[in-house]
Each structure stands twice: as C-alpha cells, then as structure tokens.
Short mmCIF file of C-alpha atoms in Angstrom, two decimals:
data_model
loop_
_atom_site.label_atom_id
_atom_site.label_comp_id
_atom_site.label_asym_id
_atom_site.label_seq_id
_atom_site.Cartn_x
_atom_site.Cartn_y
_atom_site.Cartn_z
CA MET A 1 -53.82 116.13 48.53
CA ALA A 2 -51.72 113.21 49.73
CA ILE A 3 -48.20 114.47 49.09
CA GLN A 4 -47.46 114.64 52.81
CA GLY A 5 -49.26 115.34 56.08
CA ASP A 6 -52.38 114.23 57.90
CA PHE A 7 -54.50 113.40 54.88
CA ARG A 8 -55.66 110.16 56.54
CA GLU A 9 -57.59 112.20 59.14
CA HIS A 10 -59.21 114.32 56.43
CA LYS A 11 -60.18 111.17 54.52
CA GLN A 12 -61.81 109.76 57.64
CA MET A 13 -63.82 112.95 58.16
CA LEU A 14 -65.03 112.84 54.55
CA LYS A 15 -66.02 109.19 54.95
CA ASN A 16 -67.92 110.12 58.11
CA LEU A 17 -69.88 112.56 55.95
CA GLY A 18 -70.62 109.92 53.32
CA VAL A 19 -68.08 111.21 50.79
CA GLU A 20 -65.65 108.82 49.08
CA PRO A 21 -62.20 110.47 49.13
CA VAL A 22 -59.42 110.00 46.57
CA GLU A 23 -55.70 110.53 47.23
CA VAL A 24 -54.12 113.14 44.98
CA ARG A 25 -50.37 113.07 44.34
CA LEU A 26 -50.12 113.81 40.63
CA PRO A 27 -52.08 116.11 38.28
CA ARG A 28 -53.91 113.15 36.71
CA ASP A 29 -55.39 112.31 40.13
CA LEU A 30 -57.44 115.54 39.97
CA GLU A 31 -59.57 114.28 37.10
CA GLY A 32 -63.24 114.13 37.99
CA LEU A 33 -62.78 115.82 41.38
CA ALA A 34 -64.81 118.85 42.50
CA GLY A 35 -62.96 119.58 45.72
CA LEU A 36 -59.40 119.32 47.06
CA ILE A 37 -58.30 119.44 50.69
CA VAL A 38 -54.69 120.40 51.33
CA PRO A 39 -53.88 118.91 54.74
CA GLY A 40 -51.70 119.89 57.63
CA GLY A 41 -48.09 118.80 57.32
CA GLU A 42 -44.83 120.50 56.54
CA SER A 43 -45.56 123.40 54.21
CA THR A 44 -42.06 123.50 52.70
CA THR A 45 -42.26 119.81 51.76
CA ILE A 46 -45.79 120.02 50.38
CA GLY A 47 -45.04 123.18 48.39
CA MET A 48 -41.86 121.80 46.88
CA LEU A 49 -43.32 118.47 45.81
CA ALA A 50 -46.58 119.97 44.54
CA ARG A 51 -44.55 122.24 42.26
CA GLU A 52 -42.14 119.57 41.05
CA TYR A 53 -44.81 117.09 40.10
CA GLY A 54 -47.04 119.65 38.35
CA LEU A 55 -49.83 119.64 40.91
CA GLU A 56 -49.47 123.33 41.71
CA SER A 57 -50.04 124.46 38.13
CA ALA A 58 -52.82 121.92 37.62
CA VAL A 59 -54.69 123.19 40.68
CA ARG A 60 -54.15 126.80 39.64
CA GLN A 61 -55.61 126.05 36.23
CA ARG A 62 -58.66 124.28 37.67
CA LEU A 63 -59.23 127.21 40.04
CA GLU A 64 -59.08 129.64 37.13
CA GLU A 65 -61.57 127.53 35.22
CA GLY A 66 -63.79 127.58 38.30
CA THR A 67 -64.05 123.78 38.31
CA LEU A 68 -62.37 123.04 41.65
CA ALA A 69 -62.90 124.11 45.24
CA VAL A 70 -59.81 124.07 47.49
CA TRP A 71 -59.50 124.12 51.27
CA GLY A 72 -56.18 124.34 53.11
CA THR A 73 -55.67 123.55 56.79
CA CYS A 74 -52.55 124.88 58.53
CA ALA A 75 -49.75 123.95 56.08
CA GLY A 76 -52.48 123.85 53.43
CA ALA A 77 -53.46 127.43 54.25
CA ILE A 78 -49.81 128.47 53.87
CA TRP A 79 -49.77 126.76 50.46
CA LEU A 80 -52.81 128.76 49.36
CA ALA A 81 -51.54 132.11 50.66
CA ARG A 82 -50.49 134.84 48.27
CA GLU A 83 -47.92 136.27 50.68
CA ILE A 84 -45.52 134.79 53.24
CA PRO A 85 -43.53 137.91 54.11
CA GLU A 86 -40.79 136.01 56.00
CA HIS A 87 -40.40 133.30 53.34
CA PRO A 88 -41.24 135.04 50.05
CA ASP A 89 -39.61 132.32 47.91
CA GLN A 90 -41.37 129.35 49.49
CA PRO A 91 -43.05 127.33 46.70
CA ARG A 92 -46.84 127.60 46.94
CA LEU A 93 -50.07 128.00 45.02
CA GLY A 94 -50.53 131.61 46.18
CA SER A 95 -54.05 131.99 44.79
CA LEU A 96 -55.78 133.18 47.94
CA ASP A 97 -55.34 136.86 48.80
CA ILE A 98 -54.09 136.51 52.36
CA ALA A 99 -50.70 137.02 54.02
CA VAL A 100 -49.51 134.44 56.56
CA GLN A 101 -46.74 134.06 59.07
CA ARG A 102 -45.47 130.52 59.66
CA ASN A 103 -45.07 129.07 63.18
CA ALA A 104 -46.49 132.32 64.45
CA TYR A 105 -47.32 131.10 67.95
CA GLY A 106 -43.87 129.61 68.59
CA ARG A 107 -42.54 126.08 68.60
CA GLN A 108 -44.34 122.82 69.43
CA VAL A 109 -44.35 123.47 73.20
CA ASP A 110 -46.56 126.49 72.41
CA SER A 111 -49.10 124.46 70.40
CA PHE A 112 -52.53 124.42 72.03
CA GLU A 113 -56.20 123.52 71.82
CA GLU A 114 -59.10 125.88 72.49
CA ASP A 115 -62.65 126.63 71.40
CA VAL A 116 -63.25 129.09 68.57
CA ASN A 117 -66.48 130.65 67.36
CA VAL A 118 -67.25 130.03 63.72
CA GLU A 119 -69.79 132.17 61.89
CA GLY A 120 -73.09 130.36 61.53
CA PHE A 121 -72.31 127.64 64.13
CA ASP A 122 -74.62 127.51 67.12
CA ARG A 123 -71.90 126.25 69.47
CA PRO A 124 -68.09 126.72 69.60
CA PHE A 125 -65.72 124.53 67.60
CA HIS A 126 -62.87 122.85 69.49
CA ALA A 127 -59.74 123.75 67.55
CA PHE A 128 -56.19 122.38 67.57
CA PHE A 129 -53.44 124.88 66.74
CA ILE A 130 -50.18 123.05 66.07
CA ARG A 131 -47.13 125.14 65.22
CA ALA A 132 -49.86 127.16 63.63
CA PRO A 133 -49.51 130.05 61.19
CA ARG A 134 -51.21 133.43 61.63
CA ILE A 135 -53.25 135.14 58.97
CA LEU A 136 -51.75 138.62 59.03
CA ARG A 137 -53.93 140.25 56.41
CA VAL A 138 -56.88 139.39 54.19
CA GLY A 139 -57.53 140.96 50.80
CA GLU A 140 -60.73 142.39 49.43
CA GLY A 141 -63.47 139.85 49.00
CA VAL A 142 -61.96 137.45 51.53
CA LYS A 143 -64.57 136.70 54.16
CA VAL A 144 -63.52 136.02 57.76
CA LEU A 145 -65.41 132.98 59.10
CA ALA A 146 -63.74 132.57 62.48
CA ARG A 147 -61.50 134.37 64.91
CA HIS A 148 -59.60 133.20 67.97
CA ARG A 149 -58.72 135.96 70.46
CA ASP A 150 -58.89 138.56 67.67
CA GLU A 151 -56.73 136.49 65.29
CA ILE A 152 -58.30 135.50 61.99
CA VAL A 153 -58.28 131.69 61.86
CA LEU A 154 -60.71 130.70 59.08
CA VAL A 155 -61.50 132.48 55.81
CA ARG A 156 -63.33 131.94 52.56
CA SER A 157 -62.97 133.57 49.18
CA GLY A 158 -65.14 132.17 46.40
CA LYS A 159 -64.16 128.52 46.00
CA MET A 160 -61.25 128.71 48.38
CA MET A 161 -61.20 128.17 52.13
CA ALA A 162 -58.24 128.39 54.49
CA GLY A 163 -57.85 127.81 58.20
CA THR A 164 -54.92 127.85 60.59
CA PHE A 165 -56.15 125.03 62.85
CA HIS A 166 -56.89 121.32 62.40
CA PRO A 167 -60.59 120.34 62.29
CA GLU A 168 -59.45 116.91 61.04
CA LEU A 169 -57.91 116.14 64.44
CA SER A 170 -61.29 116.46 66.16
CA GLN A 171 -64.42 114.34 65.80
CA ASP A 172 -66.45 117.38 64.78
CA THR A 173 -67.34 117.33 61.07
CA ARG A 174 -68.95 120.76 60.86
CA ILE A 175 -66.09 122.54 59.09
CA HIS A 176 -65.70 119.65 56.65
CA GLN A 177 -69.44 120.02 56.00
CA LEU A 178 -68.87 123.73 55.44
CA PHE A 179 -66.30 122.88 52.76
CA LEU A 180 -68.68 120.38 51.14
CA ASP A 181 -71.20 123.24 50.95
CA VAL A 182 -68.57 125.36 49.18
CA VAL A 183 -67.96 122.49 46.73
CA LEU A 184 -71.68 121.98 46.09
CA ASP A 185 -72.27 125.73 45.91
CA SER A 186 -70.42 125.87 42.64
CA MET B 1 -55.72 127.65 76.17
CA GLU B 2 -54.42 124.13 76.85
CA LYS B 3 -50.87 123.19 75.87
CA GLY B 4 -49.13 119.82 75.85
CA THR B 5 -52.34 117.76 75.81
CA VAL B 6 -52.24 114.23 74.43
CA ARG B 7 -54.05 115.33 71.26
CA VAL B 8 -51.80 118.34 70.73
CA LYS B 9 -48.82 115.98 70.95
CA THR B 10 -50.15 113.05 68.93
CA GLY B 11 -51.75 115.48 66.46
CA PHE B 12 -48.39 117.09 65.80
CA ALA B 13 -46.95 113.64 65.05
CA GLU B 14 -49.75 113.10 62.51
CA MET B 15 -48.37 116.06 60.55
CA PHE B 16 -45.14 114.15 59.83
CA LYS B 17 -46.94 111.37 57.97
CA GLY B 18 -45.76 110.62 54.48
CA GLY B 19 -42.57 112.46 55.30
CA VAL B 20 -38.89 111.90 55.98
CA ILE B 21 -37.07 112.93 59.17
CA MET B 22 -33.31 113.21 58.72
CA ASP B 23 -30.40 112.99 61.16
CA VAL B 24 -28.14 116.04 60.90
CA VAL B 25 -24.99 116.93 62.83
CA ASN B 26 -24.69 120.63 61.95
CA ALA B 27 -26.60 123.62 60.57
CA GLN B 28 -25.36 123.07 57.03
CA GLN B 29 -26.70 119.51 56.93
CA ALA B 30 -29.97 120.76 58.40
CA GLU B 31 -30.30 123.23 55.53
CA ILE B 32 -29.59 120.49 53.00
CA ALA B 33 -32.26 118.35 54.63
CA GLN B 34 -34.79 121.18 54.53
CA GLU B 35 -34.02 121.98 50.90
CA ALA B 36 -34.50 118.32 50.05
CA GLY B 37 -37.98 118.36 51.56
CA ALA B 38 -37.47 116.78 54.99
CA VAL B 39 -40.46 117.26 57.33
CA ALA B 40 -38.14 117.56 60.34
CA VAL B 41 -34.52 117.09 61.33
CA MET B 42 -32.99 115.16 64.22
CA ALA B 43 -30.15 117.20 65.70
CA LEU B 44 -27.28 115.12 67.02
CA GLU B 45 -23.52 115.21 67.43
CA ARG B 46 -22.78 111.92 65.72
CA VAL B 47 -24.90 109.85 63.38
CA PRO B 48 -25.43 106.25 64.56
CA ALA B 49 -22.79 104.86 62.17
CA ASP B 50 -20.16 107.03 63.89
CA ILE B 51 -21.44 106.22 67.37
CA ARG B 52 -21.04 102.59 66.46
CA ALA B 53 -17.55 103.08 65.03
CA GLN B 54 -16.20 105.33 67.79
CA GLY B 55 -17.79 103.59 70.79
CA GLY B 56 -17.83 105.21 74.23
CA VAL B 57 -20.86 106.65 76.00
CA ALA B 58 -23.26 108.39 73.62
CA ARG B 59 -25.17 111.25 75.31
CA MET B 60 -27.55 114.09 74.52
CA SER B 61 -25.99 116.61 72.10
CA ASP B 62 -24.49 119.92 73.17
CA PRO B 63 -27.31 122.49 73.53
CA LYS B 64 -25.23 124.93 71.48
CA LEU B 65 -25.33 122.59 68.49
CA ILE B 66 -29.06 122.03 68.89
CA LYS B 67 -29.69 125.78 69.06
CA GLU B 68 -27.61 126.39 65.93
CA ILE B 69 -29.65 123.82 64.07
CA MET B 70 -32.92 125.27 65.39
CA SER B 71 -32.00 128.72 64.12
CA ALA B 72 -30.85 127.40 60.73
CA VAL B 73 -34.16 125.86 59.61
CA SER B 74 -37.89 126.61 59.80
CA ILE B 75 -38.96 122.94 59.91
CA PRO B 76 -39.35 121.16 63.27
CA VAL B 77 -36.21 120.07 65.11
CA MET B 78 -36.02 116.87 67.15
CA ALA B 79 -33.25 115.79 69.51
CA LYS B 80 -32.33 112.59 71.32
CA CYS B 81 -32.01 111.90 75.02
CA ARG B 82 -30.85 108.69 76.65
CA ILE B 83 -33.41 106.10 77.71
CA GLY B 84 -34.56 107.01 81.23
CA HIS B 85 -32.57 110.25 81.38
CA ILE B 86 -35.22 112.57 82.77
CA VAL B 87 -32.88 115.54 83.06
CA GLU B 88 -31.60 115.39 79.49
CA ALA B 89 -35.26 115.46 78.46
CA GLN B 90 -35.94 118.47 80.69
CA ILE B 91 -33.00 120.29 79.13
CA LEU B 92 -34.20 119.51 75.61
CA GLN B 93 -37.68 120.78 76.48
CA ALA B 94 -36.17 123.96 77.93
CA LEU B 95 -34.27 124.48 74.67
CA GLY B 96 -37.59 124.36 72.82
CA VAL B 97 -36.96 121.33 70.63
CA ASP B 98 -40.16 120.23 68.93
CA PHE B 99 -39.87 116.50 69.65
CA ILE B 100 -37.66 114.31 71.86
CA ASP B 101 -36.47 110.88 70.79
CA GLU B 102 -35.88 108.74 73.88
CA SER B 103 -33.43 106.69 71.91
CA GLU B 104 -31.64 103.38 72.18
CA VAL B 105 -29.01 104.82 69.83
CA LEU B 106 -27.60 106.69 72.83
CA THR B 107 -26.23 104.77 75.81
CA PRO B 108 -29.13 104.04 78.20
CA ALA B 109 -29.11 105.94 81.50
CA ASP B 110 -31.56 103.56 83.16
CA GLU B 111 -31.70 99.83 82.61
CA SER B 112 -35.18 99.33 84.05
CA PHE B 113 -37.31 102.39 83.44
CA HIS B 114 -38.18 104.78 80.66
CA ILE B 115 -39.13 108.43 81.13
CA ASP B 116 -42.66 109.37 82.23
CA LYS B 117 -43.45 111.21 79.05
CA HIS B 118 -46.85 112.43 80.25
CA ALA B 119 -44.98 114.78 82.58
CA PHE B 120 -43.68 116.81 79.61
CA THR B 121 -45.24 119.43 77.32
CA VAL B 122 -42.96 118.43 74.46
CA PRO B 123 -43.95 115.20 72.65
CA PHE B 124 -41.76 112.08 72.57
CA VAL B 125 -41.00 109.40 70.01
CA CYS B 126 -39.73 105.99 71.15
CA GLY B 127 -38.42 102.91 69.39
CA ALA B 128 -40.19 99.55 69.52
CA THR B 129 -39.39 96.09 68.22
CA ASP B 130 -42.78 94.52 68.95
CA ILE B 131 -46.33 95.35 69.96
CA GLY B 132 -45.79 95.02 73.70
CA GLU B 133 -42.91 97.46 73.65
CA ALA B 134 -44.83 99.88 71.42
CA LEU B 135 -47.88 99.89 73.70
CA ARG B 136 -45.76 100.21 76.86
CA ARG B 137 -44.11 103.31 75.42
CA ILE B 138 -47.48 104.74 74.40
CA GLY B 139 -48.74 103.98 77.90
CA GLU B 140 -45.85 106.07 79.26
CA GLY B 141 -46.93 108.92 77.00
CA ALA B 142 -45.03 108.51 73.72
CA ALA B 143 -46.82 110.49 70.98
CA MET B 144 -45.08 108.62 68.19
CA ILE B 145 -43.54 105.18 67.73
CA ARG B 146 -40.80 104.12 65.36
CA THR B 147 -39.21 100.78 64.62
CA LYS B 148 -35.74 100.47 66.12
CA GLY B 149 -34.27 98.68 63.15
CA GLU B 150 -30.53 98.47 63.62
CA ALA B 151 -29.30 102.05 63.47
CA GLY B 152 -26.07 102.91 61.72
CA THR B 153 -25.87 99.72 59.69
CA GLY B 154 -27.46 100.74 56.40
CA ASN B 155 -29.22 97.40 56.56
CA VAL B 156 -33.02 97.56 56.47
CA VAL B 157 -33.64 93.97 57.57
CA GLU B 158 -34.25 94.74 61.26
CA ALA B 159 -36.59 97.63 60.49
CA VAL B 160 -38.58 95.24 58.29
CA ARG B 161 -38.63 92.67 61.07
CA HIS B 162 -39.88 95.19 63.65
CA ALA B 163 -42.45 96.64 61.28
CA ARG B 164 -43.81 93.19 60.46
CA ASN B 165 -43.81 92.28 64.16
CA VAL B 166 -45.90 95.29 65.11
CA LEU B 167 -48.20 95.33 62.08
CA GLY B 168 -48.73 91.57 62.25
CA ALA B 169 -49.62 91.82 65.92
CA ILE B 170 -52.12 94.58 65.17
CA ARG B 171 -53.85 92.34 62.63
CA GLN B 172 -53.85 89.51 65.16
CA ILE B 173 -55.31 91.67 67.96
CA GLN B 174 -58.04 92.84 65.60
CA ALA B 175 -59.03 89.26 64.89
CA LEU B 176 -59.05 88.07 68.51
CA PRO B 177 -62.35 87.66 70.30
CA ARG B 178 -62.71 90.22 73.07
CA GLU B 179 -62.39 87.70 75.89
CA GLU B 180 -58.84 86.84 74.77
CA LEU B 181 -57.55 90.40 74.91
CA MET B 182 -56.65 90.46 78.61
CA THR B 183 -54.49 87.36 78.35
CA TYR B 184 -52.93 88.78 75.19
CA ALA B 185 -52.11 91.95 77.13
CA LYS B 186 -50.59 89.91 79.95
CA ASN B 187 -48.48 87.76 77.63
CA HIS B 188 -47.10 90.77 75.75
CA GLY B 189 -46.61 93.09 78.71
CA ALA B 190 -48.95 95.59 77.10
CA PRO B 191 -51.50 97.86 78.85
CA TYR B 192 -54.95 96.29 78.46
CA GLU B 193 -56.71 99.55 77.53
CA LEU B 194 -54.31 100.05 74.63
CA VAL B 195 -54.73 96.45 73.42
CA LEU B 196 -58.47 97.10 73.45
CA TRP B 197 -57.96 100.34 71.50
CA VAL B 198 -55.93 98.50 68.86
CA HIS B 199 -58.60 95.77 68.70
CA GLU B 200 -61.27 98.37 67.99
CA ASN B 201 -59.29 100.62 65.65
CA GLY B 202 -56.91 98.31 63.82
CA ARG B 203 -53.84 100.51 64.26
CA LEU B 204 -51.62 102.01 66.93
CA PRO B 205 -53.13 105.04 68.68
CA VAL B 206 -50.13 107.10 67.50
CA VAL B 207 -48.17 107.54 64.30
CA ASN B 208 -45.80 104.66 63.52
CA PHE B 209 -42.58 105.43 61.60
CA ALA B 210 -39.78 103.28 60.19
CA ALA B 211 -36.24 103.81 61.43
CA GLY B 212 -32.91 102.07 61.62
CA GLY B 213 -31.07 101.00 58.49
CA VAL B 214 -32.95 102.85 55.74
CA ALA B 215 -30.33 103.72 53.10
CA THR B 216 -32.04 103.93 49.70
CA PRO B 217 -35.25 105.33 48.19
CA ALA B 218 -36.35 101.73 47.65
CA ASP B 219 -35.80 100.95 51.36
CA ALA B 220 -37.95 103.94 52.30
CA ALA B 221 -40.73 102.98 49.87
CA LEU B 222 -40.60 99.38 51.12
CA MET B 223 -41.28 100.54 54.67
CA MET B 224 -44.19 102.64 53.43
CA GLN B 225 -45.65 99.73 51.46
CA LEU B 226 -45.44 97.57 54.57
CA GLY B 227 -47.71 100.12 56.25
CA MET B 228 -45.42 102.55 58.06
CA ASP B 229 -46.57 106.17 58.25
CA GLY B 230 -43.21 107.74 57.36
CA VAL B 231 -39.47 107.26 57.62
CA PHE B 232 -36.49 108.35 59.72
CA VAL B 233 -33.17 108.29 57.92
CA GLY B 234 -30.11 108.44 60.13
CA SER B 235 -26.70 107.67 58.75
CA GLY B 236 -28.11 106.71 55.34
CA ILE B 237 -28.02 110.21 53.88
CA PHE B 238 -24.95 112.02 55.16
CA LYS B 239 -22.81 108.86 55.08
CA SER B 240 -23.53 108.43 51.37
CA GLY B 241 -21.64 109.75 48.35
CA ASP B 242 -24.08 112.51 47.37
CA PRO B 243 -26.23 113.46 50.39
CA ARG B 244 -28.15 116.25 48.64
CA LYS B 245 -29.30 114.00 45.83
CA ARG B 246 -30.03 110.99 48.05
CA ALA B 247 -32.03 113.12 50.50
CA ARG B 248 -34.21 114.46 47.69
CA ALA B 249 -34.68 110.98 46.26
CA ILE B 250 -35.78 109.46 49.57
CA VAL B 251 -38.30 112.26 50.17
CA ARG B 252 -39.84 111.69 46.75
CA ALA B 253 -39.83 107.92 47.24
CA VAL B 254 -41.87 108.27 50.42
CA THR B 255 -44.55 110.41 48.77
CA HIS B 256 -44.74 108.20 45.68
CA TYR B 257 -44.08 104.90 47.46
CA ASN B 258 -46.71 103.13 45.40
CA ASN B 259 -45.58 104.44 42.03
CA PRO B 260 -42.73 102.30 40.60
CA ASP B 261 -42.19 104.71 37.69
CA VAL B 262 -41.36 107.56 40.05
CA LEU B 263 -39.31 105.21 42.25
CA ALA B 264 -37.24 104.09 39.27
CA GLU B 265 -36.63 107.68 38.25
CA VAL B 266 -35.53 108.90 41.69
CA SER B 267 -33.33 105.84 42.33
CA GLU B 268 -31.12 106.61 39.36
CA ASP B 269 -27.53 107.79 39.65
CA LEU B 270 -27.44 108.52 43.37
CA GLY B 271 -23.76 107.73 43.83
CA GLU B 272 -22.47 105.49 46.60
CA ALA B 273 -24.90 104.35 49.26
CA MET B 274 -23.46 104.04 52.77
CA VAL B 275 -21.37 100.92 52.97
CA GLY B 276 -23.50 99.07 55.45
CA ILE B 277 -22.99 96.23 57.88
CA ASN B 278 -24.21 92.69 57.49
CA LEU B 279 -25.97 91.98 60.77
CA ASP B 280 -24.62 88.45 60.89
CA PHE B 281 -21.26 90.01 61.77
CA LEU B 282 -22.68 92.06 64.64
CA SER B 283 -22.51 90.48 68.09
CA GLU B 284 -25.58 90.51 70.32
CA GLU B 285 -23.95 93.16 72.56
CA GLU B 286 -23.46 95.42 69.55
CA LYS B 287 -27.16 95.43 68.65
CA LEU B 288 -28.72 98.73 69.73
CA ALA B 289 -32.24 97.37 69.26
CA LYS B 290 -31.79 95.25 72.41
CA ARG B 291 -31.88 98.42 74.48
CA GLY B 292 -35.27 99.40 75.91
CA TRP B 293 -37.44 97.61 78.43
#
C-alpha cells in the first residue's frame, strides 16, 4: 500500500525474494493481487487517505471473500487493529482482533533496535522499533509469533499478520518470507 | 536496547516518505495540520514569510510553544535550531522533539561549522542546494535532507533548481567510472565514502524531501514527480486564504502525485494562494538558501 510511508523498503525486500511488487493507492490497484503489505508511516495519514479513496472498504471486502492476505508493519499494524483505546475514532481497517497503543514506547528519542525471537526462526531477528505501538491484547484465534521483553510484537490470524517493528529496514528477508507463506497458504 | 543509532534515525525519516510536513505556529494550526493528514508538524514562532517580512534575528522557538504543540497532536513534532547552534539543539532534544531542522531559515549562529549531529540521539534534517552540501550534511550525521528552495516566497523555482541539482548529480555519479569518484568528491567538497555509496546505490543514503516555496498541490506533485521523497510546506498553507482546505489538498496531491485526475480534483476552489515573491526582486543578501557551508 503506497499511500504514505516506507513502501519503497518493502518493495525492495519483495524484489530480493523474487516477487514483483505493485504500488496500491486506489481500489482498482488491488485487482489481481494476492497479498497487501501496509507499511510503516504515519497511521493517521494512512488511515484517513485509505478511507477517503475507498481502499479501506475494498480491502475489507477482499478479506471477507478470503482472496487477500494483509500484513501491517507498525503504522500498518495500527491500521489493521480492531481497537485503539486512546484514539477510538482513528480511521482504520479494524479487521484484526487486537488492541494497540500508539507511540507506546515514547517519542523518537526512545526508538531503538534490538534482537527479537520469532517462532520457528533458528536465530534471532534484528528488529527496529520506531515510535512503535504496543499490542495490548490479542483476541481468540490470534497467534503470537514473537515477543520482545514480554511484549507481543508479531501476530498472525488467518490471512492477516501484524507487527510493531520494521523488518523492511533490515536486510533480513525472513519475515517477508513468512508473509509470502501466508499468501501462498491460501 | 540501542537508541539513537544511525538506522533508528534514518529509518524514522523513511516513515515520512510520501507525506507532507507542515509549519505551524500554535496548537490550533497543529491540529488543523494533523486533521488534514500531515505526517509531522514543524513547530515554530513565525513562518518563513513573516521572518522575511519582520527581519531581525530569528532563533529557536520558545520551549513553551513547542511543548504546547507536542501535547496537541499525536503525530511527530519537529523544531528548528540555528545552523551551528549546538545548545539550541540540546534544548530541543531535552524537550523531546522528534526531529531537529538545523535550518537556514533561522539566523545562523556559526558561519563556518554545522552541528555534529552524530552526537545526538534525536535525528536531524538539513537543507542542501547541491550534492556536495547534501553529502557534507549526511557526513555530519543528518538523517534526512531537504532542498532549501527559497523559504517564505511561495515560489517553487529554487526548490526545483536544488532538486534538479542533487538528482542530476546522483545520476552523474552513478555513470562515472570508479576511478573518477575521488576527484569528483574533491571538486564537490563531498566525503568520498558517501560519493561511493551514491555511485553504488543511485540515491542519497537518506530520505530527500522538497522544501522552500511549495504553495500549491501542483507544486507539491511536481516535486514528487522530479523524484523527491516528500514535501515540507512552510508559509504556503497558513498564509493562504483557506489553510484547512489547502492543507488537505497538498496531502492528497503528494500521495497521488502521478494521477492528474486526482490532482485536478484537489486543486479546485482552494481560495487564495499565498501572494508570493518573484525571486528577481530579492537581493542576494535576502536569499536564505545562501546560508550553510
């Protein structure tokens, strides 16, 4: 989803994995796609523009049909979240049964990088947390894939994935591969 | 847990891409900017057009104002310090601003040296008119580069010039044979390692935004089509007839910069644009873009 944010980094990761990415700004751009990555960026901007230009309802419909897999990183995870207790009116997709808190670690001076352990990976994943949100709660059927110091940082539920850090800022393609597996799984 | 690393700083700047950063002088303007879809706001006491009109020494804003703006919005807040003013930067970091603009729009505090930006946890953005200047600032630790343009004029011509300077130089560096890179670095006053990086990657190592004179949605989309990663709008919004509407329009123009149908729609009925200054009537001393070394 190329409304705003670091979609260029996600595109590069997909290219590194041999996948040809397409930029999605309008509902018609979704045609023929099996997976959508919602990048890091400013969640208020992304949510507002996705709603105005009909992308939010188009994605919701494709998810209901079961014909699209969606992964959100950071701002993207906020966009997917059902609940944002402190900003209940923030425009978003809201399809994934998690609750998130925005900027939960503080301001930019509190942003950090550190290794996290991801389920099924044989070595840690170096993660960048940038004005990152926290996943406060996960609903039934939402599987926790990674934690950082007891905080949930990566989850999957059916064809949706959400993470609070930025795999696209690293050179490590394993989480992008994980999403491709979710796409191909369906 | 490592904070303030180069990647944490440059990575944050990547999140602004495809977005608009707006100058605001109070909490109410900050809220308007956020509601319009700005990805960040720049907190300052006077927009460049007023600095230009009123003259005098332009300094860092009052911390009280910056704090009010920080508590009014959930999006990132940037603030400006004077070129070379290490202490203003330390104060801004202590306030918890998300980004510092070491800006030629304020009166320079040092006429030879910029701030050592590696020494800070908070990331910096700096203006550049050409490739040498851009790579020097990145060498000092800037996590983001913007064109200087000519702030407070509502005239996009200088931003276009600086964007073409930098982007053209990148294309040139890419095409040079490797043995010519050192002399290129020498001639442009640019760190060799960064020239080499540009040669290998075909872009700056940090995000590159347009700034200085953007006044309309079409201006913003033009800068995006030239290859900029996003846009700063200073005086262009809150010095116009209908700031709310113009702010929304510019945000949408940056996302859909390649879609003339959307651009036509958002450009309609925006009211008065800021009046603007023809740069031919500006003396050399009045040009802010000359500041920076």
